[in-house]
Coordinates of C-alpha atoms in Angstrom, one line a residue:
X1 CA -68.7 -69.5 -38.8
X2 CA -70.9 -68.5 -42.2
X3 CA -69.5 -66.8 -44.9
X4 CA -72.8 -63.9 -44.0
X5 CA -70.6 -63.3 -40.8
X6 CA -67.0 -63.5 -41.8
X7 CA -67.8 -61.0 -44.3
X8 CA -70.3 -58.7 -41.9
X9 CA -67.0 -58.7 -39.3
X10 CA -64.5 -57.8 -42.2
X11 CA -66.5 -54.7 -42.8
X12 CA -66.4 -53.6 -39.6
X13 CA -62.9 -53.9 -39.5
X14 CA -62.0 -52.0 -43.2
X15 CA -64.7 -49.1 -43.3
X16 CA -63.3 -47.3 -40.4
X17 CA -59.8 -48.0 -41.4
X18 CA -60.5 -46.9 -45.1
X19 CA -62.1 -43.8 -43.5
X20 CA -58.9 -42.6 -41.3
X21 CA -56.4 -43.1 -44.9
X22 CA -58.6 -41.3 -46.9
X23 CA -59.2 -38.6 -44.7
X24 CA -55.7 -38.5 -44.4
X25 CA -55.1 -38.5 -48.0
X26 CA -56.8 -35.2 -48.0
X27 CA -55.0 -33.6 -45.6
X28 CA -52.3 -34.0 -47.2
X29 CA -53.5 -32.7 -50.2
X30 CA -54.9 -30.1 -48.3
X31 CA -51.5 -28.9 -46.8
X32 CA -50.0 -29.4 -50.3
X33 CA -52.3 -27.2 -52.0
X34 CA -51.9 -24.4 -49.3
X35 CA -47.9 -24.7 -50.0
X36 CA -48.4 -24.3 -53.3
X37 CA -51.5 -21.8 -53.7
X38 CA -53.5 -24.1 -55.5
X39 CA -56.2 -27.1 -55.3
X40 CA -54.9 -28.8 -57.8
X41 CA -52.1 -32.2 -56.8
X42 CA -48.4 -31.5 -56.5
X43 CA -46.1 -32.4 -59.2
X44 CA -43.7 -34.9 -57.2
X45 CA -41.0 -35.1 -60.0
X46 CA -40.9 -30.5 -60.3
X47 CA -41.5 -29.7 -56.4
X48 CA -39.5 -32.9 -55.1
X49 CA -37.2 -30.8 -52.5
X50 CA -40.8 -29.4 -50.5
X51 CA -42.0 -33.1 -50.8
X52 CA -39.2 -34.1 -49.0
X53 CA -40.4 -32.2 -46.1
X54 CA -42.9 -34.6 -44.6
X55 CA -40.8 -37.8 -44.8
X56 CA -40.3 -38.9 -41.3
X57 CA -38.3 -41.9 -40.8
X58 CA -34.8 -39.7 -40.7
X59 CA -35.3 -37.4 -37.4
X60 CA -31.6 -35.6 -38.0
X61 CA -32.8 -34.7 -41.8
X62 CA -32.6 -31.1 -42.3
X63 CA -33.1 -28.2 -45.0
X64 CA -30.0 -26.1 -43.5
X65 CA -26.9 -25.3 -46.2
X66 CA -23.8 -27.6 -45.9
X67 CA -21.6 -25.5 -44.7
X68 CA -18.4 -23.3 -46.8
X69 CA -15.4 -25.8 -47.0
X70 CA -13.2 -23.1 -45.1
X71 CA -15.6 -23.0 -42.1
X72 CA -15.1 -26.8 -42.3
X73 CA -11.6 -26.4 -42.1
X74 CA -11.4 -24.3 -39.2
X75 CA -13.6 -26.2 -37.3
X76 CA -11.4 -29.2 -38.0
X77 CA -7.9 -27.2 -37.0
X78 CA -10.0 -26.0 -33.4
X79 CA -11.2 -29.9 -33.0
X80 CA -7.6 -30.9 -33.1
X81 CA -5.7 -27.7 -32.2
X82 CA -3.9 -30.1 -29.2
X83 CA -2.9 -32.3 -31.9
X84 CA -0.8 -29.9 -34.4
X85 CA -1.8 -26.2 -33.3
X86 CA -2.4 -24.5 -36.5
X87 CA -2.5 -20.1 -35.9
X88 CA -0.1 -18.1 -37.2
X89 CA -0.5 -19.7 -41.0
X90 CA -4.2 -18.2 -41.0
X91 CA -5.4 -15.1 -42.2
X92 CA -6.7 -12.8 -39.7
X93 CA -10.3 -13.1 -40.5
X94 CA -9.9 -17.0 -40.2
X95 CA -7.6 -16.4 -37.1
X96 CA -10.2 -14.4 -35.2
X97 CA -12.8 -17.0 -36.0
X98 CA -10.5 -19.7 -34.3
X99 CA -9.5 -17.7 -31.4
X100 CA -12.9 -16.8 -30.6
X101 CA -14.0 -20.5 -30.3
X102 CA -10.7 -22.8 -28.9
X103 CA -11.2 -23.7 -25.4
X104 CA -10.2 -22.4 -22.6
X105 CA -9.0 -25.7 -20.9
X106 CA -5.9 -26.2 -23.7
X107 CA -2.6 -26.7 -22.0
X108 CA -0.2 -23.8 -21.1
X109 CA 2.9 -25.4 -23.2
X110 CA 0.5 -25.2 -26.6
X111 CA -1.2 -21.5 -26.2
X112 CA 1.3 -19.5 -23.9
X113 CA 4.1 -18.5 -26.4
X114 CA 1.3 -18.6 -29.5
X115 CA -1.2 -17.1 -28.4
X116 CA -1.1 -13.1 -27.8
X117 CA -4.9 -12.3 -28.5
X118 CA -6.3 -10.6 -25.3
X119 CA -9.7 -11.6 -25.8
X120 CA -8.6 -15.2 -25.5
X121 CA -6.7 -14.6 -22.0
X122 CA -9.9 -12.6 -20.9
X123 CA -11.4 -15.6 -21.5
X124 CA -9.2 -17.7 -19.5
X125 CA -9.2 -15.5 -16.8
X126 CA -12.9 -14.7 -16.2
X127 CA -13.7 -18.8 -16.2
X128 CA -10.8 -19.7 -13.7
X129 CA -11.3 -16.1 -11.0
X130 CA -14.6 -14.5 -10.3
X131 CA -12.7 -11.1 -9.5
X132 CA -10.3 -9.5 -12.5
X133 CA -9.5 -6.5 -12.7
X134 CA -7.4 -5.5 -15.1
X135 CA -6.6 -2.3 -14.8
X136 CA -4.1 -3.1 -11.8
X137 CA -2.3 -5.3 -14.8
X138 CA -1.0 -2.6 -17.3
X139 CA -4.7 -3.5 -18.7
X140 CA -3.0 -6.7 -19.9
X141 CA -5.1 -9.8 -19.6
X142 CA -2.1 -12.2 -20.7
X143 CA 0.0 -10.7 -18.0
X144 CA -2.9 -10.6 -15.0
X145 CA -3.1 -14.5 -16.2
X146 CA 0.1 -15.6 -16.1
X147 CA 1.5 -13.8 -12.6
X148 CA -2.1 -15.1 -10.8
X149 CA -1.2 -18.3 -11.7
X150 CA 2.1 -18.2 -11.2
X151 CA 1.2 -17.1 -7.5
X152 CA -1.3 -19.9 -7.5
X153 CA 1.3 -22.3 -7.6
X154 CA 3.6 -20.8 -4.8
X155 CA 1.0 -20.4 -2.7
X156 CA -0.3 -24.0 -2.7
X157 CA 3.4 -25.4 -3.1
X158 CA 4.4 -27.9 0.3
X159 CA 7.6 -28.2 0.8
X160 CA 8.5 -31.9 0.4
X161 CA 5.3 -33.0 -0.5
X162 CA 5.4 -31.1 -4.2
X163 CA 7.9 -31.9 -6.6
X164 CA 9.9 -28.3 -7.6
X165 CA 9.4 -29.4 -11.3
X166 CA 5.7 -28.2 -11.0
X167 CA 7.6 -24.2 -10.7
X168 CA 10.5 -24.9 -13.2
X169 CA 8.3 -26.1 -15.7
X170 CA 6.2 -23.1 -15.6
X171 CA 8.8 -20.5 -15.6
X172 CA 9.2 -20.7 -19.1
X173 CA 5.8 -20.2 -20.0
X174 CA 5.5 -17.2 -17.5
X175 CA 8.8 -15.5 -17.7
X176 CA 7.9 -13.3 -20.4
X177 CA 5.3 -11.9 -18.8
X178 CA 5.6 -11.9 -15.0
X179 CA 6.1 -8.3 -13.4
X180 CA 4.9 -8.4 -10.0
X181 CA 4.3 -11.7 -7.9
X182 CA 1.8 -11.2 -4.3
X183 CA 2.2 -14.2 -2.4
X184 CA -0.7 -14.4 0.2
X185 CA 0.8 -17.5 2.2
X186 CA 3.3 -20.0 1.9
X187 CA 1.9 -23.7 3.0
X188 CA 4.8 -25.0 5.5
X189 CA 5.7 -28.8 5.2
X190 CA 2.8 -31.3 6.2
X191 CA 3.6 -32.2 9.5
X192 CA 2.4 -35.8 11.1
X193 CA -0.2 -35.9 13.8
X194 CA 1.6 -36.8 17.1
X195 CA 1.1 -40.1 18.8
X196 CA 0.3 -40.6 22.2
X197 CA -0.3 -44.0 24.6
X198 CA -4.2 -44.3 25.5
X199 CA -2.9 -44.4 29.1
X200 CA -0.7 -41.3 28.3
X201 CA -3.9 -38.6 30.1
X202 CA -1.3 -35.8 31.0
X203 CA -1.4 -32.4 29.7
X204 CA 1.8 -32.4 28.2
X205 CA 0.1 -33.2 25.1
X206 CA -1.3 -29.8 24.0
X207 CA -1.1 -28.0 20.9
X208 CA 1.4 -25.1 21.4
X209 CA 2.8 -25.0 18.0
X210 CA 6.6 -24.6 19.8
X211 CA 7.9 -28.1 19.3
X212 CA 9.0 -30.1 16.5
X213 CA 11.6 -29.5 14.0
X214 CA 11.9 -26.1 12.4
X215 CA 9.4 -25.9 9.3
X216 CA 10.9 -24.3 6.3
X217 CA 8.5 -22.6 3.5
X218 CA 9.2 -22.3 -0.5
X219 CA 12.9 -21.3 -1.9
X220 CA 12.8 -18.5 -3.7
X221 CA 16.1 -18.8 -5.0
X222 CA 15.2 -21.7 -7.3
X223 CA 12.8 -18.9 -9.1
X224 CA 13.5 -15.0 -8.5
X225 CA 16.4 -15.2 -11.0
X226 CA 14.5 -16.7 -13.6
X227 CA 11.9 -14.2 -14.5
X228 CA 14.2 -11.7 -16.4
X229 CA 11.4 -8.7 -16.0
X230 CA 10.3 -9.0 -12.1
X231 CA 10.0 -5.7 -11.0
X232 CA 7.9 -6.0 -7.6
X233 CA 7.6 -8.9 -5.1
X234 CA 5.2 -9.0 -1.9
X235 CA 5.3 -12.1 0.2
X236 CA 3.6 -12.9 3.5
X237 CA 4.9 -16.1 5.3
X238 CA 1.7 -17.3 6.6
X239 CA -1.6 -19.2 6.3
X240 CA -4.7 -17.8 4.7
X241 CA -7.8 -19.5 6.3
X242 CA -6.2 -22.2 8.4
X243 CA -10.0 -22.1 10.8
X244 CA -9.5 -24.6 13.5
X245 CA -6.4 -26.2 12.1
X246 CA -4.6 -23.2 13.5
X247 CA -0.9 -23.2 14.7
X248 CA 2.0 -20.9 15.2
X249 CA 4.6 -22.5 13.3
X250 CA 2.1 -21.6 10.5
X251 CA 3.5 -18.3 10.7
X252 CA 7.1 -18.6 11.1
X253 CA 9.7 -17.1 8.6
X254 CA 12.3 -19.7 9.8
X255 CA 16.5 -18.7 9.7
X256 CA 16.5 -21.1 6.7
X257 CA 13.5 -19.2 5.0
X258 CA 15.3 -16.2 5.0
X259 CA 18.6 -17.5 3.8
X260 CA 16.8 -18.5 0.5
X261 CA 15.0 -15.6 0.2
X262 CA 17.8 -12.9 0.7
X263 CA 19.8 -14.8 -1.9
X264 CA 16.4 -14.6 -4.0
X265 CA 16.8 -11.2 -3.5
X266 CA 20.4 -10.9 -4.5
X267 CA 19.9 -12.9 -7.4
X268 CA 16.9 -10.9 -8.8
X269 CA 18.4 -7.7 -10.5
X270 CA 15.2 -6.4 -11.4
X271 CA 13.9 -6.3 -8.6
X272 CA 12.2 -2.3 -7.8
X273 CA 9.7 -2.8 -5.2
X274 CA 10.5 -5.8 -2.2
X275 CA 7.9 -5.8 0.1
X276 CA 7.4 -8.6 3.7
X277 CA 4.5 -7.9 5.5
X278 CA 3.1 -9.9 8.8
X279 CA 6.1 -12.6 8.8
X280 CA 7.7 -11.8 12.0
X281 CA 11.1 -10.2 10.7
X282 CA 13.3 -9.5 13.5
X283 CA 16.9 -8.1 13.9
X284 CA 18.3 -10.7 13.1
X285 CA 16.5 -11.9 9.7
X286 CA 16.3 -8.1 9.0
X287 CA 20.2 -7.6 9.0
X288 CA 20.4 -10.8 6.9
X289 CA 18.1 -9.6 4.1
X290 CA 19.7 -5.9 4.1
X291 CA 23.0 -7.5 3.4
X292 CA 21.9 -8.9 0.0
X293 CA 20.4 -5.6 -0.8
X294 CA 23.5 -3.4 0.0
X295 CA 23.8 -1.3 -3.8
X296 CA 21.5 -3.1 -5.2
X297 CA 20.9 -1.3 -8.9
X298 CA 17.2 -1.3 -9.0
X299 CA 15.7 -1.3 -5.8
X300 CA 13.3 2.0 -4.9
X301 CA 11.0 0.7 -2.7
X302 CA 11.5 -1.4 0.7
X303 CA 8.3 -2.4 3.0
X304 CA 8.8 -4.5 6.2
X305 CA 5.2 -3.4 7.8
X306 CA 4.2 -5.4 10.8
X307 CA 7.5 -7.3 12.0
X308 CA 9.3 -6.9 14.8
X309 CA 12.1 -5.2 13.9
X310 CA 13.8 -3.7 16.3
X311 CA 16.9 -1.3 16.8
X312 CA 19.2 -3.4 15.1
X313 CA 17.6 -4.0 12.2
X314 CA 16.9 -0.1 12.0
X315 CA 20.8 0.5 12.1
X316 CA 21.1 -2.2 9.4
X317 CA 18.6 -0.5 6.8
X318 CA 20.2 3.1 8.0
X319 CA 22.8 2.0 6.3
X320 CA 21.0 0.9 3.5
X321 CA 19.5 4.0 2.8
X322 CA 22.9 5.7 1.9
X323 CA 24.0 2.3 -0.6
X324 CA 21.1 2.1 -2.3
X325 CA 18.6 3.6 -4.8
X326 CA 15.4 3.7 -2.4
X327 CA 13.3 6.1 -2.6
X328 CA 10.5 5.2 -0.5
X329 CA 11.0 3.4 2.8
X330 CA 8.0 1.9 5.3
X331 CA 8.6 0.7 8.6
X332 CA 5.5 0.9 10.5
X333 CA 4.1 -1.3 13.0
X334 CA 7.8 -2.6 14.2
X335 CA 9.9 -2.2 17.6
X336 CA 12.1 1.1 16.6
X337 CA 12.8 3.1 19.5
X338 CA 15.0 6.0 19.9
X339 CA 18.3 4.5 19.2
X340 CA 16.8 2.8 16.4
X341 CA 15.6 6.2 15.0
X342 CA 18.6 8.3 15.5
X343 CA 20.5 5.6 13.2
X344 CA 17.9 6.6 10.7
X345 CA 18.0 9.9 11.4
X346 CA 22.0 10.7 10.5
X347 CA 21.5 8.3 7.6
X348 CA 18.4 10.7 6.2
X349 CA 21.0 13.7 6.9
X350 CA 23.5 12.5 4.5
X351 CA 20.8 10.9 1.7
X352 CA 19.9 12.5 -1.6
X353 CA 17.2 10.3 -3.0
X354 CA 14.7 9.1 -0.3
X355 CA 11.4 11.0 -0.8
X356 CA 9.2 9.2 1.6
X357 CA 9.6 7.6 5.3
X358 CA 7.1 5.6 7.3
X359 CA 7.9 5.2 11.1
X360 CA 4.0 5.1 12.1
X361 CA 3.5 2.9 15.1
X362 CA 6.5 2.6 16.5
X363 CA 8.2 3.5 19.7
X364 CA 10.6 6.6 18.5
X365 CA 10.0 8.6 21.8
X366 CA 11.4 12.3 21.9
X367 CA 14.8 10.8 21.7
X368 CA 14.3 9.7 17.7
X369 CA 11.4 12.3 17.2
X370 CA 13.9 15.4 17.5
X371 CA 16.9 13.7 15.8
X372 CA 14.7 12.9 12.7
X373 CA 13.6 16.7 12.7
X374 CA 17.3 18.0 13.0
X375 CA 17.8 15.3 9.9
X376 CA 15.4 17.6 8.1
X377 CA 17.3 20.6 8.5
X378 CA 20.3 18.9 6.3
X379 CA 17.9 16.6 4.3
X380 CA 16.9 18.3 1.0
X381 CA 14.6 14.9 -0.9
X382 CA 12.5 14.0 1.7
X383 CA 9.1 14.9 0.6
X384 CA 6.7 12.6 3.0
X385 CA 7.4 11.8 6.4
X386 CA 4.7 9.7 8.5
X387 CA 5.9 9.5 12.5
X388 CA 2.1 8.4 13.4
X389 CA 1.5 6.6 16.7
X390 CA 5.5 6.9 18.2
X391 CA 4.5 8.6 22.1
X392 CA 6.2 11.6 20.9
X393 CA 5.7 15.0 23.0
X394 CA 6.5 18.5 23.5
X395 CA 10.0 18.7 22.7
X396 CA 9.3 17.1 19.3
X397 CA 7.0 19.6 18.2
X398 CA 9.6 22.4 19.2
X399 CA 12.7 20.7 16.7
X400 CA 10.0 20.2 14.0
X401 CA 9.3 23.2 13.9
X402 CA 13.0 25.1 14.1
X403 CA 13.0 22.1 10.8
X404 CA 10.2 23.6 8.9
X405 CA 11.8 27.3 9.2
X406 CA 15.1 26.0 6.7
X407 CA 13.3 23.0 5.1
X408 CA 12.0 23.8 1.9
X409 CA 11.2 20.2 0.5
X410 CA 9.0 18.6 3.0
X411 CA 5.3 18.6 2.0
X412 CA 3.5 15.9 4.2
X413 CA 3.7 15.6 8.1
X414 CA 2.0 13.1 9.5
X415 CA 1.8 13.1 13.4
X416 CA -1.6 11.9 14.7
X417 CA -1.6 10.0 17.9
X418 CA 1.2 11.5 19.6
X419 CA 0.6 13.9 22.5
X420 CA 2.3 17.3 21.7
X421 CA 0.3 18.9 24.2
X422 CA -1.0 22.6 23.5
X423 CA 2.4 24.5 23.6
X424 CA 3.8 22.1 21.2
X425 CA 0.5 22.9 18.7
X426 CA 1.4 26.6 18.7
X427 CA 5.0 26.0 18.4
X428 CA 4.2 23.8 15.0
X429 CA 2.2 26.8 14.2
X430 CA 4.9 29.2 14.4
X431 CA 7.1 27.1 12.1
X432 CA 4.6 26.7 9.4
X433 CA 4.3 30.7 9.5
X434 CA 7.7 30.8 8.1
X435 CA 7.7 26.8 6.0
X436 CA 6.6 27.9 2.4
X437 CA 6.3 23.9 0.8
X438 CA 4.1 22.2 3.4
X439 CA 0.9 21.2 1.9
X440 CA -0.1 18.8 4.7
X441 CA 0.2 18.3 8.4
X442 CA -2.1 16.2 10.2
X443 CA -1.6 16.9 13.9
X444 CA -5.3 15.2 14.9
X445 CA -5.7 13.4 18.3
X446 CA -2.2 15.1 19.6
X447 CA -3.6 17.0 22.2
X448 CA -2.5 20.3 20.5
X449 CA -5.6 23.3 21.0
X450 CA -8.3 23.6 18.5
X451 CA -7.8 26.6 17.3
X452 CA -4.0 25.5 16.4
X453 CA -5.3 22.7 14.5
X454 CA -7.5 24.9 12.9
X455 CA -4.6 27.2 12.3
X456 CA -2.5 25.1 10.5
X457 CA -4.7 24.1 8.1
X458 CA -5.7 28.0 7.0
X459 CA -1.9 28.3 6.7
X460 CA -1.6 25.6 4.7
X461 CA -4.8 26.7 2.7
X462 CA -3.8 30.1 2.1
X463 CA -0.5 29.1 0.4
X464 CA -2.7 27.7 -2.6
X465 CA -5.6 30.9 -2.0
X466 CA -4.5 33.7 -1.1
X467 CA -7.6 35.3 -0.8
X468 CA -8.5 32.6 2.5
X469 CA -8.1 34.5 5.9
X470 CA -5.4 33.4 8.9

């Protein structure tokens, strides 16, 4: 090659080259001299700090403030707060910045007896339960937290499968702050699939939930007398959601299961409210849980809704009513029938404290109807009394009414679904003539004439307007 060409090609190669730096060159001075308002070059050594805005080669380079040394600090103490938790020592400005911005995920053992902030257990209770509400909680965020997880654990507990150590260990985080436990189900033990011959083709095989050993649920008496401020426990000895995995022994309160739990019971002597709901108490189980509740100093409430008591167990809690402090009393949707009720009945005639009864659903008849309304005549608390849905008839409506002439206590009567025919609606609506603290009596769907009905409730009207027409 000649030195013409060599020297032709290096040309081509430098001029467009020479062209792209130079006109780079004045783009930068260009932007340099819009930054600083004027054409002429910028003084590298006075303006150094905007120079160092176009160097490139560190990506993570930045013009942002080093931060104060104390909002160092406190990110440091959050980083490590599982380490060595660092809270009380800090002043409240400095304490709000850390509670605001520690995790939600730390364990119980570090943040339940250090932690009191409420914004913090909101926190912790919005990420782990789409639904909170608060209000239901004495408007207490630490204590909605600690009694829904507390019932998180009993609820998912198997018996022989988890170790009891998961519940002790939490007790002493919770205790402090667990009033009222609602346990939606209790998991029986995990029972092992049958096995069966391939030539074994008989029916004998099905699924009818009767055989096998008896399957016990949680002890309650390993917990109850642990949590010095329990006030109110609700328990349901079944399975939420079980689909097509369903059995009956999912939903049996076994002999055993109430053994623990009426010692629980016994144990617990804060106890205020003690409701079993859906669990299949009968006489039996029902006597056996009274027993432990005989003068019991706390308790004002008892529910056993939808069991199957019977009219044992309503002579047992009959008896309760005059050794203990209940107030309020619900057993609807059981087996009481007369007998049952007239236990009840002479028990109500001698009490001083009761102020509500529910019988609704049951099977009182005339026979416990009429001895409950003679029990009014004595009875001078009773303030509510619910007899819904018990086949009660004509002769009930005459001895509630003769009631309602000396009572001067009662103010709800509930008696839909019963059929007191249309003599027994205008013998209720004498009595009320002469009852001056009714405020309510629902006698819908008894059969009783319209304009009864419709005279009961001007009566009832008139006694808080007088100006409203009979």
């Amino acid at each position: 090659m000649t030195t013409t060409n060599f020297t032709e090609k290096l040309k081509l190669f430098i001029v467009p080259h020479s062209c792209f730096f130079a006109s780079f060159s004045c783009m930068s001075r260009s932007q340099s001299s819009r930054r600083t308002g004027s054409m002429r070059p910028v003084n590298a050594a006075a303006n150094g700090r905007k120079m160092r805005s176009i160097i490139v080669e560190d990506p993570e380079w930045s013009l942002e403030l080093v931060p104060l040394l104390t909002t160092l600090c406190l990110q440091h103490i959050i980083k490590h707060f599982r380490e060595k938790p660092i809270l009380d020592e800090l002043t409240p400005n400095y304490k709000a910045y850390v509670l605001q911005r520690l995790p939600t995920s730390l364990s119980l053992t570090i943040t339940a007896n250090l932690i009191s902030d409420e914004s913090y257990w909101k926190r912790c209770c919005e990420g782990r339960w789409a639904v909170s509400d608060i209000s239901t909680y004495d408007n207490s965020w630490k204590r909605m937290f600690f009694e829904r997880h507390l019932e998180n654990i009993i609820e998912f507990f198997i018996p022989d499968a988890t170790d009891t150590k998961t519940v002790l260990d939490a007790v002493p985080l919770c205790r402090n702050y667990v009033k009222r436990l609602k346990v939606s189900q209790l998991l029986p033990p995990i029972k092992e699939s049958p096995r069966y011959d391939e030539d074994d083709r008989s029916d004998c095989a099905s699924d009818t939930g009767s055989e096998g050993p008896s399957m016990d649920h949680f002890d309650f008496h390993i917990l109850l007398d642990k949590l010095p401020n329990l006030e109110e426990l609700n328990v349901v000895y079944g399975v939420k959601g079980c689909g097509m995995n369903f059995e009956w022994n999912l939903f049996e309160f076994t002999f055993r299961d109430c053994e623990f739990l009426a010692k629980a019971l016994h144990s617990c002597k804060t106890l205020q409210v003690f409701r079993i709901h859906r669990s299949k108490v009968d006489d039996e189980k029902c006597c056996l849980l009274v027993s432990q509740l005989l003068d019991h100093p706390s308790l004002q409430e008892l529910d056993f809704s939808h069991n199957h008591i019977g009219d044992r167990g309503a002579r047992a809690i009959g008896k309760l009513l005059n050794h203990s402090q209940l107030k309020r009393l619900v057993i609807c949707n059981n087996q009481i029938r007369g007998p049952g009720a007239q236990a009840l009945a002479h028990a109500l005639s001698k009490n001083t404290i009761l102020r509500s009864l529910n019988l609704r659903l049951n099977r009182i008849v005339d026979e416990g109807g009429q001895a409950l309304a003679q029990a009014l005549v004595k009875n001078k608390t009773l303030v509510n009394l619910h007899l819904r849905g018990n086949n009660m008839t004509e002769p009930t409506a005459v001895a509630l009414s003769q009631a309602l002439v000396e009572n001067r206590t009662l103010k709800n009567l509930n008696l839909p679904n019963n059929r007191l025919g249309v003599d027994g609606g205008k013998v209720l609506e004498e009595g009320m003539s002469h009852n001056s603290s009714l405020v309510e009596c629902d006698i819908r769907l008894t059969d009783v004439a319209q304009d009864s009905e419709y005279c009961c409730m001007q009566k009832i009207k008139h006694k808080y307007d007088p100006s409203a027409k009979v």
